[in-house]
Every structure is written in C-alpha cells, then in structure tokens.
PDB file of C-alpha atoms in Angstrom:
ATOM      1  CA  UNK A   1     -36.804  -5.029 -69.358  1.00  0.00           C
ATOM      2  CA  UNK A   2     -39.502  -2.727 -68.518  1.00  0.00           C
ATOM      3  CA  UNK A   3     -37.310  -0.767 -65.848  1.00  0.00           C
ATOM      4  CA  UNK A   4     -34.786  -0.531 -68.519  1.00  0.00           C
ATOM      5  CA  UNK A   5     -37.263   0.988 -71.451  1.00  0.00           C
ATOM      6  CA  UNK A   6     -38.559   3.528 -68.985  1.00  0.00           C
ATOM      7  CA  UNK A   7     -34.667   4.796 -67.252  1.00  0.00           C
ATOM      8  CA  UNK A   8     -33.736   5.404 -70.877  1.00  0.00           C
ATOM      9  CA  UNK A   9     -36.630   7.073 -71.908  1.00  0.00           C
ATOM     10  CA  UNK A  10     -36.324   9.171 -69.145  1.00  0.00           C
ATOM     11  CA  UNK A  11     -32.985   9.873 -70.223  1.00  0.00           C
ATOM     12  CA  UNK A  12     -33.669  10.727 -73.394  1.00  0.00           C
ATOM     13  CA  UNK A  13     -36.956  13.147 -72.258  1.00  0.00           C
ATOM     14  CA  UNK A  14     -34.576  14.998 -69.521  1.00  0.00           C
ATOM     15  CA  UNK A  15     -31.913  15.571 -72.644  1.00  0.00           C
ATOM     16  CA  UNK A  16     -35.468  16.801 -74.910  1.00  0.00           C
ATOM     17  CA  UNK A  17     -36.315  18.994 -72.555  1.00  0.00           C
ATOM     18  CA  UNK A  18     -32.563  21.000 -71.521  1.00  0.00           C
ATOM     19  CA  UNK A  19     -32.364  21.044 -75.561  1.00  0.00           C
ATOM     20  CA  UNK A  20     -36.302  22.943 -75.679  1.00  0.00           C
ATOM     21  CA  UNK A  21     -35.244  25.389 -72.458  1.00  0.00           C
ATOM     22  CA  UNK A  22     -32.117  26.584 -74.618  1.00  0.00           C
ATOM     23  CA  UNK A  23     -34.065  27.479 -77.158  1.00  0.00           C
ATOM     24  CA  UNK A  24     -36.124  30.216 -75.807  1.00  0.00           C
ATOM     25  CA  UNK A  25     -37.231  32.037 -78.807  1.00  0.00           C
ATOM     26  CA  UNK A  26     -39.190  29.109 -80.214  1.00  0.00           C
ATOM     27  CA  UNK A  27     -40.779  28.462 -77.107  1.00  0.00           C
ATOM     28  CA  UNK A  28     -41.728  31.649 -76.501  1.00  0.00           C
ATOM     29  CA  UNK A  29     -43.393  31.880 -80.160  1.00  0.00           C
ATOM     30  CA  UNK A  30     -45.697  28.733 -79.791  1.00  0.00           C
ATOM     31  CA  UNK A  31     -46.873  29.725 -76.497  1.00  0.00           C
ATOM     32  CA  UNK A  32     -47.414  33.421 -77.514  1.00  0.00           C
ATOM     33  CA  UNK A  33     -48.634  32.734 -80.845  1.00  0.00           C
ATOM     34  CA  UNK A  34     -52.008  31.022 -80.076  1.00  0.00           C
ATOM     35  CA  UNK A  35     -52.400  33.514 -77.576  1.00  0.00           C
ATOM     36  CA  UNK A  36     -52.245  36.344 -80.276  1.00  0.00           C
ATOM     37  CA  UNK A  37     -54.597  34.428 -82.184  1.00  0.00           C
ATOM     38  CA  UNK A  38     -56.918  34.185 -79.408  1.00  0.00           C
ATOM     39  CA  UNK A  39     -57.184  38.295 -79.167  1.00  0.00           C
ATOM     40  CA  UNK A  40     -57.294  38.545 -82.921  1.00  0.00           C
ATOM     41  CA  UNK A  41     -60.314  36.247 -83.407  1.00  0.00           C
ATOM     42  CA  UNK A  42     -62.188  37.272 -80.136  1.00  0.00           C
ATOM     43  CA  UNK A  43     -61.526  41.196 -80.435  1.00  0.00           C
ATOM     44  CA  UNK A  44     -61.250  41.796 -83.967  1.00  0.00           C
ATOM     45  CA  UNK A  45     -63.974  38.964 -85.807  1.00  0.00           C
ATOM     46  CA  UNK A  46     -65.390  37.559 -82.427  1.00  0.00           C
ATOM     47  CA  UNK A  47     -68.037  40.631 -82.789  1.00  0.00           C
ATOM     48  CA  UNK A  48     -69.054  39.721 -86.191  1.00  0.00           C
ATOM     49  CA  UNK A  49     -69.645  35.847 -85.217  1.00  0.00           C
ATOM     50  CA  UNK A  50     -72.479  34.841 -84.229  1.00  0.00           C
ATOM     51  CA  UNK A  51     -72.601  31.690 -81.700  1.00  0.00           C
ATOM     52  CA  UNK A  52     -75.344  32.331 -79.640  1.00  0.00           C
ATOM     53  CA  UNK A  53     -73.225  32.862 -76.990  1.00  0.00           C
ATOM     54  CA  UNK A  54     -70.116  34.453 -75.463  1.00  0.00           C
ATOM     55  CA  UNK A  55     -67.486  34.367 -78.273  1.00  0.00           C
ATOM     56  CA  UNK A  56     -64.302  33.829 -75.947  1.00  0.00           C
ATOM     57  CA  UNK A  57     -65.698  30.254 -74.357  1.00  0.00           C
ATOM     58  CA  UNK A  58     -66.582  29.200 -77.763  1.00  0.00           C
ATOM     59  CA  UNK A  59     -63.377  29.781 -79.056  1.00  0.00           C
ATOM     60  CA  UNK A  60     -60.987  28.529 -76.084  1.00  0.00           C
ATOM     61  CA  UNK A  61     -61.063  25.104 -76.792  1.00  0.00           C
ATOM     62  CA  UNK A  62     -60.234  25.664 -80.339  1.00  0.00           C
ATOM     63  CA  UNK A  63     -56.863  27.502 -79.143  1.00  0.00           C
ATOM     64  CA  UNK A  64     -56.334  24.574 -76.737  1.00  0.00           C
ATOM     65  CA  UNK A  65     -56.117  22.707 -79.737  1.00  0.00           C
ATOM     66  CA  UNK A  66     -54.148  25.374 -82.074  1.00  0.00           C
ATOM     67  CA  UNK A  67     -51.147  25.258 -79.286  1.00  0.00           C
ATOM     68  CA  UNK A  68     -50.734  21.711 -80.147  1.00  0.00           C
ATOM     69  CA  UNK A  69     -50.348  22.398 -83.794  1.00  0.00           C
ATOM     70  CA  UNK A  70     -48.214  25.613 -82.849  1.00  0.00           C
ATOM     71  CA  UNK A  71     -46.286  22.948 -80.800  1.00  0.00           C
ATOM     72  CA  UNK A  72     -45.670  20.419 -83.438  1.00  0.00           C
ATOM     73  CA  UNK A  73     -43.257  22.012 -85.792  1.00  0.00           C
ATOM     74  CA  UNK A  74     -40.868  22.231 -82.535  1.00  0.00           C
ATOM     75  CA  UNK A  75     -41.427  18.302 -82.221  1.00  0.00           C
ATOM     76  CA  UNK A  76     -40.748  17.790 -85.699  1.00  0.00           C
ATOM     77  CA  UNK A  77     -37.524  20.012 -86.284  1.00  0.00           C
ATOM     78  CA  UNK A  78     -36.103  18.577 -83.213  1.00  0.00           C
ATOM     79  CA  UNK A  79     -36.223  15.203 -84.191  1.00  0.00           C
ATOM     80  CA  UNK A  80     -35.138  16.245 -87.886  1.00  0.00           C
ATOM     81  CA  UNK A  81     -32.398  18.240 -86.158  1.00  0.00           C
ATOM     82  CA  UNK A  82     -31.289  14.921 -84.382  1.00  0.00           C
ATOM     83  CA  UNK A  83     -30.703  13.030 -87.528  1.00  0.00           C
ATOM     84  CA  UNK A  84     -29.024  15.260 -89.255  1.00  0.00           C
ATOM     85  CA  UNK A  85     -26.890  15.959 -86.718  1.00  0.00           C
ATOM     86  CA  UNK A  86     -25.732  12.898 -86.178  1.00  0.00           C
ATOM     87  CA  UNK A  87     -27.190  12.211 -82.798  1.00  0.00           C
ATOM     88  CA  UNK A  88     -28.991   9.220 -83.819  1.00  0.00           C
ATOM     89  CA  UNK A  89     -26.217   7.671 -85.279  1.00  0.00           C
ATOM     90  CA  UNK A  90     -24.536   7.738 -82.184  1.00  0.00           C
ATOM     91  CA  UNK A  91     -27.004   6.855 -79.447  1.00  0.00           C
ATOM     92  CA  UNK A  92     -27.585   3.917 -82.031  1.00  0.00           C
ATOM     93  CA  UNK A  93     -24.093   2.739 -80.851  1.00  0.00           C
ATOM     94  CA  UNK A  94     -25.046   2.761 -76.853  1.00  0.00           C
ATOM     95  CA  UNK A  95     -26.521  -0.104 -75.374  1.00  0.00           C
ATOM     96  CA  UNK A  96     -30.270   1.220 -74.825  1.00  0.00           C
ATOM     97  CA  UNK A  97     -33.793   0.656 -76.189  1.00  0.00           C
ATOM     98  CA  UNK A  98     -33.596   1.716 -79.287  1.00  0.00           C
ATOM     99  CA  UNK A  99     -36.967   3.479 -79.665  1.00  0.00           C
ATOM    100  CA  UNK A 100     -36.469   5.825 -76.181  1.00  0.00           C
ATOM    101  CA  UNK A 101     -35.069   9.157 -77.766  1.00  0.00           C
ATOM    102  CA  UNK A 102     -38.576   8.861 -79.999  1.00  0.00           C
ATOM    103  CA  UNK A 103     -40.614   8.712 -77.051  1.00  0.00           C
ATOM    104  CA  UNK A 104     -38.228  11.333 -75.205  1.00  0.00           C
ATOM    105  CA  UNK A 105     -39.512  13.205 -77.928  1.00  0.00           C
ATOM    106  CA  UNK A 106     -43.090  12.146 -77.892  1.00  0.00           C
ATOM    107  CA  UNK A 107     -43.461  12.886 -73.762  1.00  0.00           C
ATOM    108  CA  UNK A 108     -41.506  16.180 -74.142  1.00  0.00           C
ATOM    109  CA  UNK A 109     -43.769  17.645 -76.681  1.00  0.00           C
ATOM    110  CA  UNK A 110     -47.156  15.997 -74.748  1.00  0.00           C
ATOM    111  CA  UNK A 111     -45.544  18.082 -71.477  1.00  0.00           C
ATOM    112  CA  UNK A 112     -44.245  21.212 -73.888  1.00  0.00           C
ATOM    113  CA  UNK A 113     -48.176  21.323 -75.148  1.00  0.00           C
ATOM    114  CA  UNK A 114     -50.309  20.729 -71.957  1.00  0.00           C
ATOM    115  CA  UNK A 115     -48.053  24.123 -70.381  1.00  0.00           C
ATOM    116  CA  UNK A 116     -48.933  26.087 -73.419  1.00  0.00           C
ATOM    117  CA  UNK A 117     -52.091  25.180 -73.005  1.00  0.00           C
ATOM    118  CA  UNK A 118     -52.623  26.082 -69.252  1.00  0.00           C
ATOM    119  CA  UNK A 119     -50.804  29.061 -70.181  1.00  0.00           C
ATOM    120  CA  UNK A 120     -53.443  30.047 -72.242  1.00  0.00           C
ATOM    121  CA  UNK A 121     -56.694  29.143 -70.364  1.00  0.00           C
ATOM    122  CA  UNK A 122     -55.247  31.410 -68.018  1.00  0.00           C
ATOM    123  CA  UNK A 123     -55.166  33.971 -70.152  1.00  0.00           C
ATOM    124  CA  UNK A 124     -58.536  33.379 -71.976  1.00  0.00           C
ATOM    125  CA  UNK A 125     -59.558  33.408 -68.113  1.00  0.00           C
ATOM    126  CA  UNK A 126     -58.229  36.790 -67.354  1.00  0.00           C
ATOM    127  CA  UNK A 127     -60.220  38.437 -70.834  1.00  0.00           C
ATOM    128  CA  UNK A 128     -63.239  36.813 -68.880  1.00  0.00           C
ATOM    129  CA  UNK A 129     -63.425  33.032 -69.974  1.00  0.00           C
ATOM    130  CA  UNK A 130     -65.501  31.411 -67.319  1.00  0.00           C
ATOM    131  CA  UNK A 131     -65.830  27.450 -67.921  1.00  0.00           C
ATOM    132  CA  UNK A 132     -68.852  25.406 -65.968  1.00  0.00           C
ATOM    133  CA  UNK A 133     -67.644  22.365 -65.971  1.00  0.00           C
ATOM    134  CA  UNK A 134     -67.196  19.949 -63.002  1.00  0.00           C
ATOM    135  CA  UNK A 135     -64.409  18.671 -61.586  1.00  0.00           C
ATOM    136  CA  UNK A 136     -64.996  15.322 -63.292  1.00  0.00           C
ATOM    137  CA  UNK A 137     -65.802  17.479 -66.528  1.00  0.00           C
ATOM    138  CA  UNK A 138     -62.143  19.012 -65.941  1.00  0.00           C
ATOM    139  CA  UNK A 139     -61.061  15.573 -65.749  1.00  0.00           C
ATOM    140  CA  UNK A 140     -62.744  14.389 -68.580  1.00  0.00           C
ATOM    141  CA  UNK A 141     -61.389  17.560 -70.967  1.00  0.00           C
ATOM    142  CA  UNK A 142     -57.979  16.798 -69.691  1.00  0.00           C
ATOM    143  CA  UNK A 143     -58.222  13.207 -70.905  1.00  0.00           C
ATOM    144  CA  UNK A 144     -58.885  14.060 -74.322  1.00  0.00           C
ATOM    145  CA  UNK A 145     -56.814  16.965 -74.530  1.00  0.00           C
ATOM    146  CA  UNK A 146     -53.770  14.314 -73.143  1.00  0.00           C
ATOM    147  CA  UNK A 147     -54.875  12.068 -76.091  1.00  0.00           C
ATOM    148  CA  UNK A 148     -54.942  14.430 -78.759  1.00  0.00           C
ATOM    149  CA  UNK A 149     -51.884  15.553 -77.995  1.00  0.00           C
ATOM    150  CA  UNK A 150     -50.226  12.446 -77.392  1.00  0.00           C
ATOM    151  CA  UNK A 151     -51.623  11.702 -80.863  1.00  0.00           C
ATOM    152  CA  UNK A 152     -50.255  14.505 -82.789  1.00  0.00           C
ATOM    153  CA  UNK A 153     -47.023  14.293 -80.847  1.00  0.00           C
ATOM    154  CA  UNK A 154     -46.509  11.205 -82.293  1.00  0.00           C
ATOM    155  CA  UNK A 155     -47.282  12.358 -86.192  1.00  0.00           C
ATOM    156  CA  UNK A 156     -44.730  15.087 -85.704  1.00  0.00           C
ATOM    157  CA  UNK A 157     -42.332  12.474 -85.010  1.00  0.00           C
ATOM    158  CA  UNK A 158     -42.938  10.637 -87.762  1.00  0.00           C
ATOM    159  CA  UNK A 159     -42.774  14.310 -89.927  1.00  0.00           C
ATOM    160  CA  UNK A 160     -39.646  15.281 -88.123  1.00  0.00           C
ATOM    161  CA  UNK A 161     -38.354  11.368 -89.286  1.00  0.00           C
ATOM    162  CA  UNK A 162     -39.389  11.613 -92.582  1.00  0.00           C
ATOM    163  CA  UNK A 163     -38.041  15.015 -93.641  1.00  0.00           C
ATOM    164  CA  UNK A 164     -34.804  15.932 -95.791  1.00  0.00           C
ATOM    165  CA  UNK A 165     -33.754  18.703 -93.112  1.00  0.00           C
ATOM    166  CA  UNK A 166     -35.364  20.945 -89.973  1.00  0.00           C
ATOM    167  CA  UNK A 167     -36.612  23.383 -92.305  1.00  0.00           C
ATOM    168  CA  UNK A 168     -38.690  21.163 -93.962  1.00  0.00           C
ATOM    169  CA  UNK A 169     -39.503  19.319 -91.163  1.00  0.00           C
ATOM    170  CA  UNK A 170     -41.395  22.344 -89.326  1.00  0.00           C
ATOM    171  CA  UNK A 171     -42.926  22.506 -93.148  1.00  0.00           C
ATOM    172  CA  UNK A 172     -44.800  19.483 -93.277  1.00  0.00           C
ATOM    173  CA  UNK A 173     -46.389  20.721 -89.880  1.00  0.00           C
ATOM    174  CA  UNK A 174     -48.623  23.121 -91.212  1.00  0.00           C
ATOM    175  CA  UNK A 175     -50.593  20.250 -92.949  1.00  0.00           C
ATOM    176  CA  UNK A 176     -51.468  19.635 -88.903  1.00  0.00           C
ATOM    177  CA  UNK A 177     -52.739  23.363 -88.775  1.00  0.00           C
ATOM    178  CA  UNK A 178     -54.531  23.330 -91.771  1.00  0.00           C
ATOM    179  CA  UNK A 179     -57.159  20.835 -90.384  1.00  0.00           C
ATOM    180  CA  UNK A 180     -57.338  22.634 -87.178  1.00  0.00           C
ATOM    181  CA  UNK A 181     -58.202  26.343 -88.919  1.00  0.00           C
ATOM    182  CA  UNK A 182     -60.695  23.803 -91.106  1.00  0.00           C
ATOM    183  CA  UNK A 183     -62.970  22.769 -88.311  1.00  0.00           C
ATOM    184  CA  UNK A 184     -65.504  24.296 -85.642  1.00  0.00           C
ATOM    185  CA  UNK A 185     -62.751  25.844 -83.522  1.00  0.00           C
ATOM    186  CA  UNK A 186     -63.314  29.540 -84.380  1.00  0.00           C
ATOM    187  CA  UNK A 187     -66.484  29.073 -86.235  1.00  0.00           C
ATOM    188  CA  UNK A 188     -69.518  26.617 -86.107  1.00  0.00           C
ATOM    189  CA  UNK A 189     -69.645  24.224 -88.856  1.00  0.00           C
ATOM    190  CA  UNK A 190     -72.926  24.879 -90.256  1.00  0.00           C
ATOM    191  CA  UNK A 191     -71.907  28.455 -91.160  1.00  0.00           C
ATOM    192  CA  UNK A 192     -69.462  26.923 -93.978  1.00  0.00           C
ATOM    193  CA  UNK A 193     -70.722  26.057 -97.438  1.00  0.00           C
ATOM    194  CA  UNK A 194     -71.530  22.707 -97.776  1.00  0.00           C
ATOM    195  CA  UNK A 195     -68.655  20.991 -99.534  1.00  0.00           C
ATOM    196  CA  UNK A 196     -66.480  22.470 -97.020  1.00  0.00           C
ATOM    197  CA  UNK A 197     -68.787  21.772 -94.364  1.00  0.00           C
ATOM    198  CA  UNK A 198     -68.648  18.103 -94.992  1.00  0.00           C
ATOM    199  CA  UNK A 199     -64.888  17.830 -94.568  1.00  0.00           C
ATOM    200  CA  UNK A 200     -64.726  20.036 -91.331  1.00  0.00           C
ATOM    201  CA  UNK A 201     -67.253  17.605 -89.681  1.00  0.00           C
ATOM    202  CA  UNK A 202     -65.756  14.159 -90.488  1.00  0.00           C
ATOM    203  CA  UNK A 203     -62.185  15.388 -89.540  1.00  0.00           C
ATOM    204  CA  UNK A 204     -60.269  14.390 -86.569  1.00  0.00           C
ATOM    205  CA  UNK A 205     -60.254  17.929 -84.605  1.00  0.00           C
ATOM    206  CA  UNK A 206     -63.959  18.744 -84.521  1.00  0.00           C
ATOM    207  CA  UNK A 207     -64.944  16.202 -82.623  1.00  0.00           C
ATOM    208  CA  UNK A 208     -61.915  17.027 -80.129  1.00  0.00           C
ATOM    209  CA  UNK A 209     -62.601  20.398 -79.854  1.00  0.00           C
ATOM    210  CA  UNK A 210     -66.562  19.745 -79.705  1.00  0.00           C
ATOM    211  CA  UNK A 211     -66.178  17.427 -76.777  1.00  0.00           C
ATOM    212  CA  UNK A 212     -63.715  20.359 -74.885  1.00  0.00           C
ATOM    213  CA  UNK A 213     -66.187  22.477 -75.471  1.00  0.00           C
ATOM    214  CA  UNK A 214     -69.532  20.555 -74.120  1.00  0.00           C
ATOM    215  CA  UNK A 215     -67.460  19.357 -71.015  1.00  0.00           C
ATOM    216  CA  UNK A 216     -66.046  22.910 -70.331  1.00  0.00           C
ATOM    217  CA  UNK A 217     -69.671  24.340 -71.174  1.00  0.00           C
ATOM    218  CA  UNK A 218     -70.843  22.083 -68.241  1.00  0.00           C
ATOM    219  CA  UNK A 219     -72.771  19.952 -70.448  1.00  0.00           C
ATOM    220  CA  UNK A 220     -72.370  15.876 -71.409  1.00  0.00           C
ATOM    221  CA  UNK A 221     -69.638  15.168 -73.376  1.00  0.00           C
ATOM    222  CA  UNK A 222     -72.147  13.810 -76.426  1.00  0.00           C
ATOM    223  CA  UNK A 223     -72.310  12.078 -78.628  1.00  0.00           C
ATOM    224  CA  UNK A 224     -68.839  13.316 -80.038  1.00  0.00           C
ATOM    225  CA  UNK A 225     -66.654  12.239 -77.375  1.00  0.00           C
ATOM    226  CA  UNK A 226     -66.599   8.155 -79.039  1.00  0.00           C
ATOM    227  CA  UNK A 227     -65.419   9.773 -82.101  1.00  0.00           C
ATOM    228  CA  UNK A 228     -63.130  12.165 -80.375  1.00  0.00           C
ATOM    229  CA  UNK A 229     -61.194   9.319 -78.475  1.00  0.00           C
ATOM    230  CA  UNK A 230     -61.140   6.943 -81.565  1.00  0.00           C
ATOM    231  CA  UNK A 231     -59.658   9.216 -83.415  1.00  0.00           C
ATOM    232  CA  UNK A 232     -57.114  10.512 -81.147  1.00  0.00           C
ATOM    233  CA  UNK A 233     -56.239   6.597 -80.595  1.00  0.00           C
ATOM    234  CA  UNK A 234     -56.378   5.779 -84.198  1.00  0.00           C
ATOM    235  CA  UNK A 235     -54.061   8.657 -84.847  1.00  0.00           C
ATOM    236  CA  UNK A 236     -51.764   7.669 -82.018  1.00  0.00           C
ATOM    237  CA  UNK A 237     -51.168   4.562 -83.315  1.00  0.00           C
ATOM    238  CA  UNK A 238     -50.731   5.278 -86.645  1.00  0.00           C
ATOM    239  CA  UNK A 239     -48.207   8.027 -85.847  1.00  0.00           C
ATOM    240  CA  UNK A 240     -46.393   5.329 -83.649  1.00  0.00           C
ATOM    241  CA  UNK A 241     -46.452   2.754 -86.115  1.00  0.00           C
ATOM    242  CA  UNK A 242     -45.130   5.193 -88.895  1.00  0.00           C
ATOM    243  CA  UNK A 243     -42.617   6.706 -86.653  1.00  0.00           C
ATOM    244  CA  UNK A 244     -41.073   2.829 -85.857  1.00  0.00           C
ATOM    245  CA  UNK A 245     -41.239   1.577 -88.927  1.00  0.00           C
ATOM    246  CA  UNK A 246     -39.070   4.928 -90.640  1.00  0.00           C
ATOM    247  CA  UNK A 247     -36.939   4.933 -87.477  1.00  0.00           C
ATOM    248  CA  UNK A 248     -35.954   1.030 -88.001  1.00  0.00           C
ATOM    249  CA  UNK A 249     -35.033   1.670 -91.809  1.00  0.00           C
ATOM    250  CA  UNK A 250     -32.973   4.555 -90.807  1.00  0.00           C
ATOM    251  CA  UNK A 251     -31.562   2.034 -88.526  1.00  0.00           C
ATOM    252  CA  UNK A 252     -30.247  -0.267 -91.512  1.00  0.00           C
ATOM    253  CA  UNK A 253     -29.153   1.791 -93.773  1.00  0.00           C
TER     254      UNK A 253
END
C-alpha cells in the first residue's frame, strides 16, 4: 500500500515538475522577484532603517520567506489549472491513490521554493551577506524553512482547490503575502505602532523568520523556535486537512 502511495506520487511530482520547466516565464518571475525586492529594500530604504546592525543579514531571512509566498500563486494556479482542465476528472478514472497529484503538487512547490531560496542566499551572499551560523545552525534553519514551506505549500493547494479559475486562484495568494510584508522581515516589530504591532508579533511568519534569523546570526534559536514549528505544523495540517476534505467533494460531485 505504502509502495503504491509513494510510485504514484512520484508520478504525479515528475508530471508537476515537466509542467513548471515549460513554463519559464513564471518561474523566472518568482525567483527574480524576491530578489528585486531584496535590492530595493537593502539599497533604497535599508539606509534609512535602523537595526543595529548590517541591514542585508537582517533582511535575508525575510526574503527566504517572501520566495515562498512569491512561490505560492504558481502552486495554486496549477492546481486550479488542473481542475479546470479536466485533468482531475480523468486521473480520477485511473486506478491510483487518489490524493497523489495533491501531494505531486505539495513536494513540487516545497522543491520549486527551497531552489528559489538558495538562489537567493547566493545572491544576498554576493552583495556581502555573511551568516555565522554552524553547521548544526544551517541544519536547524533548513528544518524550519522545510516546514514552513511544506506548510504554505499545502494552503496553496487548498487556494488553488477552492478557486472558480487560475486567475483567481493566484488571487487568493496574496492574502499569504500580506502577512509576510506584515511581520519583522524587513523591519523590527517594535518600530510599528502598537495596534499593528500586536498582529505582526502573534502571526505565523515572525516567529519563522525570527528563528532564521537567530540561527543564521549564530545565536540560539530562542525562545521563538516552539512557536515557529507549531505553527508551521498547525498550518500544515490544516492546509492538508482543507485540501482533502475540498478534493473528496470535488470527487462526488
């Protein structure tokens, strides 16, 4: 059974991934895009923030974060693409675990997202980024970073399930880049006023991007990294859940 859950999935993620390599512009836009965003907010407002520090390693793990949100509205359009298509309705007809083009989905965004990514710590590493982190600190980033966007993976799914057409699809997305422009990944927290403040604390990304940060820095992960993990498996879940329980009433109807 198990053998069987993971050849199909496979299937489906080797299908995912020819159908993201044909479509170049779009991937060349969400890896490109957080880049550009990187040299806007470290050249043109990193001078005029103040973070007692070097403004490019503050702000790296926030775009580590911001190419997963880039990298959503692909997720999400390509699974609203394959329903209304038609493609579901036919690999509903082949004798396979029903679930596996959802997590072909799933683990070729998580793959799509980790690339972008290390595409741009290289770059942030070529302006002059220099992390101090460990190797076990490396480890540790790469772990949560996995979760996160495993996590949000997963909600664009669900998105991508739940919308009327592509279009609206990578739509619904931006609510996923709202919350990451609302949170200490270009600017500390206590700078915003305090209404807004208390939102961008208690929100799922902070505590991400916080624990990236302190484990990059070279410092303990904190007291951040609990939160950062249960969220990211709280929001796994739920985006799981949600994306199963839409996919199996599609299913009926």
């Amino acid at each position: 059974m198990i053998a069987a859950v993971v050849a199909d999935s496979s299937v489906m993620l080797r299908r995912c991934v020819r159908h993201t390599l044909r479509s170049r512009d779009t991937l060349i836009i969400s890896v490109l895009m957080p880049i550009f965003v990187m040299l806007l907010f470290t050249y043109v407002f990193g001078g005029a923030i103040d973070v007692g520090g070097s403004y490019l390693d503050y702000v790296v793990p926030g775009i580590m974060m911001l190419c997963t949100g880039f990298g959503s509205s692909i997720t999400a359009t390509a699974v609203s693409t394959d329903m209304t298509r038609g493609s579901i309705d036919r690999f509903r007809t082949l004798p396979m675990f029903r679930q596996a083009v959802l997590v072909g989905h799933v683990v070729e965004g998580v793959l799509r997202n980790l690339a972008a990514i290390a595409i741009a710590v290289a770059v942030a590493v070529a302006l002059g980024f220099r992390p101090h982190a460990r190797i076990w600190q490396w480890l540790g980033a790469a772990a949560v970073i996995t979760l996160f966007v495993a996590a949000i993976s997963w909600i664009s799914v669900a998105l991508g399930l739940l919308a009327q057409n592509p279009e609206a699809a990578g739509g619904l997305t931006y609510a996923i880049m709202f919350v990451l422009y609302i949170s200490s990944a270009f600017v500390p927290t206590s700078t915003m006023p305090g209404w807004l403040r208390g939102f961008a604390e208690h929100q799922p990304a902070t505590p991400v991007i916080d624990t990236v940060r302190e484990l990059l820095g070279g410092s303990g992960a904190g007291g951040s990294a609990t939160a950062a993990v249960l969220w990211c498996l709280a929001l796994g879940s739920a985006g799981a859940a949600w994306s199963t329980l839409i996919f199996g009433r599609l299913s009926h109807r």
